[in-house]
Short mmCIF file of C-alpha atoms in Angstrom, two decimals:
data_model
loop_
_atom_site.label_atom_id
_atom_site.label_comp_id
_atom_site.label_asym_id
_atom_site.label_seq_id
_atom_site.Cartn_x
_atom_site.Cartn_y
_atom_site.Cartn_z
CA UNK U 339 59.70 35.04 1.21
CA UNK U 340 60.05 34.34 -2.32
CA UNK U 341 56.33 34.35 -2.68
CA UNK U 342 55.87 37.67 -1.41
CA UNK U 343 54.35 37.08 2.28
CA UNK U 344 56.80 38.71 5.27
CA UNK U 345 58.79 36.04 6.97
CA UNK U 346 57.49 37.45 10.26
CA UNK U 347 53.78 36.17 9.37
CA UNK U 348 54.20 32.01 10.32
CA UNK U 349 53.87 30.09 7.65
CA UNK U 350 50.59 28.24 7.09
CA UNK U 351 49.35 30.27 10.25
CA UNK U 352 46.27 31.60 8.96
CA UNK U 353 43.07 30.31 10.25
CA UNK U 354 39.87 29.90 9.01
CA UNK U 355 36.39 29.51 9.21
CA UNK U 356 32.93 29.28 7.54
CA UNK U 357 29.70 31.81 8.00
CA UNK U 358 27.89 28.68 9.38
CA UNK U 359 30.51 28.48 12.12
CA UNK U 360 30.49 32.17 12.80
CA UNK U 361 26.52 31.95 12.72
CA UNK U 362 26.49 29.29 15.33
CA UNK U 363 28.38 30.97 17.32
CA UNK U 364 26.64 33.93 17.56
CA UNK U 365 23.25 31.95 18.39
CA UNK U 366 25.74 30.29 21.34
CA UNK U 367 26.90 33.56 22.57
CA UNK U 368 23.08 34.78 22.56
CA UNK U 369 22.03 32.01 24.15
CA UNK U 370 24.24 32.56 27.35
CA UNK U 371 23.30 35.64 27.81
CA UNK U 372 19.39 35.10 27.50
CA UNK U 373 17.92 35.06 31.06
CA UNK U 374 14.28 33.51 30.11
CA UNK U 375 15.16 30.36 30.62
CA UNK U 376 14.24 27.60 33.86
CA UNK U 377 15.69 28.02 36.90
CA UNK U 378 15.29 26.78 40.64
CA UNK U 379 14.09 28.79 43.41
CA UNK U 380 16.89 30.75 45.39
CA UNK U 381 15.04 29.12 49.15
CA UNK U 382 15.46 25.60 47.30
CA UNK U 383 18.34 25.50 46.21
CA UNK U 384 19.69 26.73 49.83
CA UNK U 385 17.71 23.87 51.43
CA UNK U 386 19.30 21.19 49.03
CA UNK U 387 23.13 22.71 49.38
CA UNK U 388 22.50 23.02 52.99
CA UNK U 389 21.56 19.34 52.85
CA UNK U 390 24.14 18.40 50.73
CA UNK U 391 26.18 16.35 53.61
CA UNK U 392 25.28 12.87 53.48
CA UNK U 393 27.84 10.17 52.63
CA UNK U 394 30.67 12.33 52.64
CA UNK U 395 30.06 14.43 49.88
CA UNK U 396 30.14 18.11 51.42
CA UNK U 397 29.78 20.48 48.83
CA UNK U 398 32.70 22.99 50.14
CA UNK U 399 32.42 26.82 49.36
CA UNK U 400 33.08 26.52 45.60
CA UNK U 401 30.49 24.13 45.25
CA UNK U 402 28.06 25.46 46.73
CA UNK U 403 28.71 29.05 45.10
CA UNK U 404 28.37 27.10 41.60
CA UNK U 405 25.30 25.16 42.25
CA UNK U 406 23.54 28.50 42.99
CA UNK U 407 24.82 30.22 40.31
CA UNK U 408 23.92 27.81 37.70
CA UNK U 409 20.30 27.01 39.58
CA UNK U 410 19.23 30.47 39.75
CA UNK U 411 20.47 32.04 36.51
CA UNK U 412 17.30 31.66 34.13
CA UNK U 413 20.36 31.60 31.54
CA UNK U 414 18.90 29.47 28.57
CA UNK U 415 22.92 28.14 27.90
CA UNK U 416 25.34 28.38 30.93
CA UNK U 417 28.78 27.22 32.02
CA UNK U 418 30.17 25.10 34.59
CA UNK U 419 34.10 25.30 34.90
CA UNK U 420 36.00 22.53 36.74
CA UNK U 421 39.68 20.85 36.15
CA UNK U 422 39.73 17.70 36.78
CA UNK U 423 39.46 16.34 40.50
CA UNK U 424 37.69 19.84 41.35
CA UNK U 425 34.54 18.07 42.78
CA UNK U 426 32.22 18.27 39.58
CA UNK U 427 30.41 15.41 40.29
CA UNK U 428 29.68 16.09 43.60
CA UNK U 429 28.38 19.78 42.92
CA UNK U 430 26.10 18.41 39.69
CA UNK U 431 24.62 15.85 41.96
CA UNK U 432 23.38 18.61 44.34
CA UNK U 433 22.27 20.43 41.26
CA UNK U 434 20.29 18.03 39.94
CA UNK U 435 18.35 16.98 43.02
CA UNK U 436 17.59 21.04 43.48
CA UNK U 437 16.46 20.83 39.55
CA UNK U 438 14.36 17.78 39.97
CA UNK U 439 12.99 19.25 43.54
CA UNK U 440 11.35 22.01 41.34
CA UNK U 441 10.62 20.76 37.78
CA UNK U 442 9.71 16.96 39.09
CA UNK U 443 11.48 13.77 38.68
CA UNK U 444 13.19 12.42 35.36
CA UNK U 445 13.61 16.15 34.29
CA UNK U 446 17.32 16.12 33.96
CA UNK U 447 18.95 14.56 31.10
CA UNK U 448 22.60 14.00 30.67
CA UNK U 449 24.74 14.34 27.17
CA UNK U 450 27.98 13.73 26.28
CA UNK U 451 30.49 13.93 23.50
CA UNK U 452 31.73 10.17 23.58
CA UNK U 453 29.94 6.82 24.54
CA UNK U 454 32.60 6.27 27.55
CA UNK U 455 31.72 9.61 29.02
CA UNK U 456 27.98 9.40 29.00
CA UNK U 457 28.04 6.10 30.68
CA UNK U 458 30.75 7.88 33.48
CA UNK U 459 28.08 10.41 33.71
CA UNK U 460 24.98 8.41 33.83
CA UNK U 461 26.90 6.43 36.38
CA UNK U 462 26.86 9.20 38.89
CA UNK U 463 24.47 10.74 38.66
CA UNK U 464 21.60 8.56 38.29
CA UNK U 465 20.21 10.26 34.59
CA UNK U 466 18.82 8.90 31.33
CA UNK U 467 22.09 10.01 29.54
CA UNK U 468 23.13 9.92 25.69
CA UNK U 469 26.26 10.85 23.56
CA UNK U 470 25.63 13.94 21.30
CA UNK U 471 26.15 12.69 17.86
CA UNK U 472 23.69 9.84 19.07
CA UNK U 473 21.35 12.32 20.12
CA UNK U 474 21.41 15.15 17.50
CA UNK U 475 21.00 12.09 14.94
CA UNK U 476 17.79 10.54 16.69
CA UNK U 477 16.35 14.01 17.14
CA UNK U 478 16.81 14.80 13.78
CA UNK U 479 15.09 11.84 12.96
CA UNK U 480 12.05 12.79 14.95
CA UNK U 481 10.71 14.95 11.64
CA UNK U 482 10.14 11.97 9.76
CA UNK U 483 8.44 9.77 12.57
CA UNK U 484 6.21 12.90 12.87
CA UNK U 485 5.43 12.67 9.24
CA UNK U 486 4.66 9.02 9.82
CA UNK U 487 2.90 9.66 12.71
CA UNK U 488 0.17 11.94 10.42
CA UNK U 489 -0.58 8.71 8.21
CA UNK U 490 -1.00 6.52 10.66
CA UNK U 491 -3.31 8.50 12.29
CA UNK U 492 -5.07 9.24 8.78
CA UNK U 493 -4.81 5.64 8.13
CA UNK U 494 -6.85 4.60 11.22
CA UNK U 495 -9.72 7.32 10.07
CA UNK U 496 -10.39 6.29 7.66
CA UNK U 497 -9.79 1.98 8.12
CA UNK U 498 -13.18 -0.10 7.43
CA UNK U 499 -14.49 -3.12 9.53
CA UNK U 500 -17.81 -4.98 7.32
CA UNK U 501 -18.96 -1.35 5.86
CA UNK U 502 -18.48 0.90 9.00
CA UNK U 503 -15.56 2.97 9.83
CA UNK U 504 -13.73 2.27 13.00
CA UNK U 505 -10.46 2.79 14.42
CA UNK U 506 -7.81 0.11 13.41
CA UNK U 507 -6.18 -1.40 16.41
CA UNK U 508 -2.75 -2.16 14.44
CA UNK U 509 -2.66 1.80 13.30
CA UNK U 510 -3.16 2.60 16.95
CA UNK U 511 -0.21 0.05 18.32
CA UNK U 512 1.61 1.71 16.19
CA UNK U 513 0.78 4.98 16.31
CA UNK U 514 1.23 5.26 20.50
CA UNK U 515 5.23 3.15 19.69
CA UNK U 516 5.47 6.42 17.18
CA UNK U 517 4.47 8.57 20.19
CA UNK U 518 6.44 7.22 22.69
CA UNK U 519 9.87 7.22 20.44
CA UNK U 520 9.22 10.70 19.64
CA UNK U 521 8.66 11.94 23.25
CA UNK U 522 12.13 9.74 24.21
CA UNK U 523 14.34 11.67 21.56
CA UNK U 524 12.76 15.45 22.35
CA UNK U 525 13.18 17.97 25.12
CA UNK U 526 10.93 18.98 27.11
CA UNK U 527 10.15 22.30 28.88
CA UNK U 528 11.97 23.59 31.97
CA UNK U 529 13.86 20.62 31.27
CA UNK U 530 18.17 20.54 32.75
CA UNK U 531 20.52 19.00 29.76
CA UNK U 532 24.00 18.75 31.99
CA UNK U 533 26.39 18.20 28.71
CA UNK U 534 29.59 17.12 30.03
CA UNK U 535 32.98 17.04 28.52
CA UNK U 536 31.75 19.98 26.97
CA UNK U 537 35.21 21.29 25.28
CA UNK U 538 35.43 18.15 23.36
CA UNK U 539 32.06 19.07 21.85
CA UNK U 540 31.78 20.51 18.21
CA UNK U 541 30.41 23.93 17.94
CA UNK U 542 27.44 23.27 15.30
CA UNK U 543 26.26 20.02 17.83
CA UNK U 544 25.67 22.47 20.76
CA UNK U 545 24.33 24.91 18.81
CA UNK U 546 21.70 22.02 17.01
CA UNK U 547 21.11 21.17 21.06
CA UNK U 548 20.67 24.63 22.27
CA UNK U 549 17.89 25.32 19.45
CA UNK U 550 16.32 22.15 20.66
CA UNK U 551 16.74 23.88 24.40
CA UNK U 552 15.32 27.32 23.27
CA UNK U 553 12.45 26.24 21.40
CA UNK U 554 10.92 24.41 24.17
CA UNK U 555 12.11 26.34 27.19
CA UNK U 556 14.73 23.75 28.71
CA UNK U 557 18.29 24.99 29.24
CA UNK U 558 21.84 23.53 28.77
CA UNK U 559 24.65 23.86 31.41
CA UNK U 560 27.92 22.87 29.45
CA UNK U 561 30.25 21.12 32.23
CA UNK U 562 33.93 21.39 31.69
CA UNK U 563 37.70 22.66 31.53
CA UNK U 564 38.65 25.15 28.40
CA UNK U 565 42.46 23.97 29.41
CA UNK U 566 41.93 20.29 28.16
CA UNK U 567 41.08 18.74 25.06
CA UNK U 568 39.24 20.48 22.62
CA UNK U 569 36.61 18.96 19.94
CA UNK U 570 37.69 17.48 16.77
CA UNK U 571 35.49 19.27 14.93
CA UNK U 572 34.92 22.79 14.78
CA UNK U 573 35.26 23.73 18.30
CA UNK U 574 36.51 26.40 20.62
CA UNK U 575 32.84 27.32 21.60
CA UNK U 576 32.91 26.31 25.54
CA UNK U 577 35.92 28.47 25.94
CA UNK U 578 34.20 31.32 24.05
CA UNK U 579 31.03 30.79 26.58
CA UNK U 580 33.39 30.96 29.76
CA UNK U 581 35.33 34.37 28.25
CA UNK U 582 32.00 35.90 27.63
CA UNK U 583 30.88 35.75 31.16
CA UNK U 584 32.78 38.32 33.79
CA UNK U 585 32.63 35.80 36.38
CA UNK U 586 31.67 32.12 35.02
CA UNK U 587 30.99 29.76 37.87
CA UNK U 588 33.98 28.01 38.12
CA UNK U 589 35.33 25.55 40.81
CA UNK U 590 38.64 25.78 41.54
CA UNK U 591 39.65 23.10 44.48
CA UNK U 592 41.38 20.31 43.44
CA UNK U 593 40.03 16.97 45.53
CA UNK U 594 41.62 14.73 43.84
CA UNK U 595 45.00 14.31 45.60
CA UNK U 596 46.69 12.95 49.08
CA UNK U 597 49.39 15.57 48.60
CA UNK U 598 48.61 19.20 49.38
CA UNK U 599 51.69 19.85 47.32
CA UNK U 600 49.92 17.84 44.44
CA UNK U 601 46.83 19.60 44.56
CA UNK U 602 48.77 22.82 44.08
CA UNK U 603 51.33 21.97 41.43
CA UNK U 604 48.32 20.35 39.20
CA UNK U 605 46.04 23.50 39.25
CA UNK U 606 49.58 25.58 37.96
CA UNK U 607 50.01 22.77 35.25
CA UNK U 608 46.87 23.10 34.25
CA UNK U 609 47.20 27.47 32.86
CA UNK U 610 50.72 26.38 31.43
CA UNK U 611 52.81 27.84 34.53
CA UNK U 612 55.79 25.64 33.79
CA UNK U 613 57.16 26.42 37.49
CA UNK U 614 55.02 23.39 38.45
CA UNK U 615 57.47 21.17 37.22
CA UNK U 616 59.72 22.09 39.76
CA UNK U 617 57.50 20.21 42.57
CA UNK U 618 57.06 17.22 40.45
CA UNK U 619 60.68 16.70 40.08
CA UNK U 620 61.38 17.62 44.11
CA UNK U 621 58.96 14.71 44.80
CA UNK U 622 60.42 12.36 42.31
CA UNK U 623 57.77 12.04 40.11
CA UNK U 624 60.20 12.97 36.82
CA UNK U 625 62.36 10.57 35.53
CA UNK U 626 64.97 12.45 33.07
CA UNK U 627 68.09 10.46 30.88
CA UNK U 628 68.54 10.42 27.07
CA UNK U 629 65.51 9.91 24.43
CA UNK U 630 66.45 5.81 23.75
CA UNK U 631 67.24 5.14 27.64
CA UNK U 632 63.79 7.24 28.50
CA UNK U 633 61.45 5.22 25.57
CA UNK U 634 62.83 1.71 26.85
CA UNK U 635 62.37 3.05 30.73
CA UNK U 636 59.01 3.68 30.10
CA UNK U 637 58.17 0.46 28.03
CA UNK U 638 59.11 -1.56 31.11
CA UNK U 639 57.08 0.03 33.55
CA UNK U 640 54.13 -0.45 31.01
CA UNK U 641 54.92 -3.79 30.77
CA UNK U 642 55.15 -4.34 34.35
CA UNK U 643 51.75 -2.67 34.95
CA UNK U 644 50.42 -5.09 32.34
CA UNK U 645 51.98 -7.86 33.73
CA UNK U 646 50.50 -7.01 37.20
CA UNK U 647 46.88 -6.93 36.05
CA UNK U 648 47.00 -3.05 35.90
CA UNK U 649 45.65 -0.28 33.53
CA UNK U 650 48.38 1.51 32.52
CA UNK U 651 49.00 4.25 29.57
CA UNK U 652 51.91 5.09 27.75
CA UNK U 653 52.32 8.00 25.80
CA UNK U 654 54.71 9.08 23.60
CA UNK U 655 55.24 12.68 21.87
CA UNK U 656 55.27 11.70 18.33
CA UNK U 657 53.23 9.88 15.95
CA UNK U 658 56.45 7.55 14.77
CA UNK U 659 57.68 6.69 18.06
CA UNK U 660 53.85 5.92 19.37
CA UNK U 661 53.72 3.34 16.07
CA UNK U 662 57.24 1.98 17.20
CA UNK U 663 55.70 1.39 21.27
CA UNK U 664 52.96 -0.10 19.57
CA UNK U 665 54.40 -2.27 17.28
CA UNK U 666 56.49 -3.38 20.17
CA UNK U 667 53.42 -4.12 22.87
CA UNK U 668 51.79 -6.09 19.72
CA UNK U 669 54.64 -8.08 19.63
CA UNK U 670 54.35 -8.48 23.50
CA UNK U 671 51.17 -9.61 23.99
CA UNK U 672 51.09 -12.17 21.17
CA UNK U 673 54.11 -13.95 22.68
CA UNK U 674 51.92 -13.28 26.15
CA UNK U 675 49.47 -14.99 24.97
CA UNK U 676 47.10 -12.23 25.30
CA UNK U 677 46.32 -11.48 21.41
#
């Protein structure tokens, strides 16, 4: 090139990063392969898996191979690796009722990486759950209330009632709300933090919640798929976890589908094996024509869902032709009365 760089180097490929980022992800990497962390008792967690049946949800062979592997690992940071429809909520709910059957009730505490997921999660499985930004901002807040905390306790020392010195009530109120708000926004030892979504979460938030992890004794498990989206941050440190480990626990049934053919063609999708195609379009789930025809085609079967009550999302490849679809729907659903 005229500017002296080899036209067989992409342009604008290079990539970067920051020391912080590289120092965060060493602490990550350590952290997965520390084994002095929690873990469940390998008779326990048998008797839980093993009991694992009621209401339908029996943990198959995959499950039940990652729910001991995870339980039993001492690892302070560990990986769980599911696509989705592999059965990861079924396989966390046995986890955390063979976490809670040794470390006590309450002790597992579920993060995510958006507000939407966290409420998914807390949904099934029954946890106090929070988002991570949400989280890492409250925690960090905890060194102030601890500084307030000092004050009021100093305060109430030294308070005086008619020439004697005696507690103040209003210092104590407020020095047991202190107490309590500090206690809801730290970990606790041999505590479980099940952080799901965990590809979508930035590389310097798990490494802020892993410190929090190691310095009390609790431990992370980082539920997942490296294949899907990836933070918007700085990210890339999930997938780094799972390559670091020989043989991550990983389930790899799909549950999800009616179709055995489904099942199949979605887990080949998934690693980029552009074969899978083929089954879609045998079963008539591809739709092909030119780019105009294909855009309008699709517009009307959003509509209809829309029309019908449905949830339905339309996706486009390109950042002009989403604005056009969505200057279009606007229009829509003004004259439908529904904006």
């Amino acid at each position: 090139r005229p500017n002296g760089t080899s036209r067989f180097s992409p342009e604008f490929g290079a990539l970067y990063t920051s020391r912080t980022v590289l120092d965060a992800e060493a602490r990550l990497l350590d952290a997965g392969r520390t084994l002095a962390g929690p873990r469940v008792d390998t008779d326990l967690v048998g008797q839980v898996v093993a009991a694992s049946t009621g209401g339908g949800a029996v943990l198959d062979t995959d499950q039940a191979a990652a729910v001991a592997a995870v339980a039993t690992s001492g690892r302070t940071l560990d990986v769980l690796v599911g696509a989705a429809g592999a059965g990861k909520t079924t396989a966390l709910a046995a986890f955390r009722r063979a976490w809670e059957a040794q470390h006590g009730t309450r002790s597992v505490l579920g993060l995510a990486p958006t507000a939407k997921a966290a409420r998914v999660l807390a949904g099934s499985l029954g946890v106090p759950t929070e988002n991570t930004a949400n989280w890492v901002h409250e925690t960090g807040r905890n060194v102030g209330r601890r500084d307030q905390l000092r004050r009021l306790t100093d305060q109430a020392s030294k308070a005086t009632f008619a020439g004697r010195t005696l507690p103040d009530p209003r210092h104590g109120a407020a020095a047991q709300m202190l107490r309590r708000t500090i206690r809801r926004w730290q970990l606790q030892p041999d505590q479980l933090v099940i952080l799901d979504e965990a590809s979508m979460a930035g590389t310097l938030t798990l490494d802020r919640i892993t410190a929090q992890a190691r310095a009390v004794g609790a431990k992370v498990l980082l539920v997942g798929d490296w294949a899907q989206l990836s933070a918007v941050e700085s990210g890339g440190a999930f997938r780094m976890l799972v390559a670091d480990r020989d043989h991550p626990p990983e389930l790899t049934t799909a549950h999800r589908f009616t179709h055995q053919w489904e099942r199949t063609a979605s887990v080949a999708l998934r690693v980029g094996d552009t074969t899978a195609i083929d089954a879609y379009t045998d079963h008539d789930r591809v739709r092909g024509g030119q780019a105009e025809d294909m855009l309008a085609a699709a517009y009307t079967a959003w509509a209809r869902d829309e029309a019908a009550g449905r949830v339905s999302l339309l996706i486009a490849d390109s950042n002009a032709t989403v604005a056009e679809l969505n200057t279009r729907a606007r229009a829509d659903r003004i004259a439908w009365g529904l904006v």
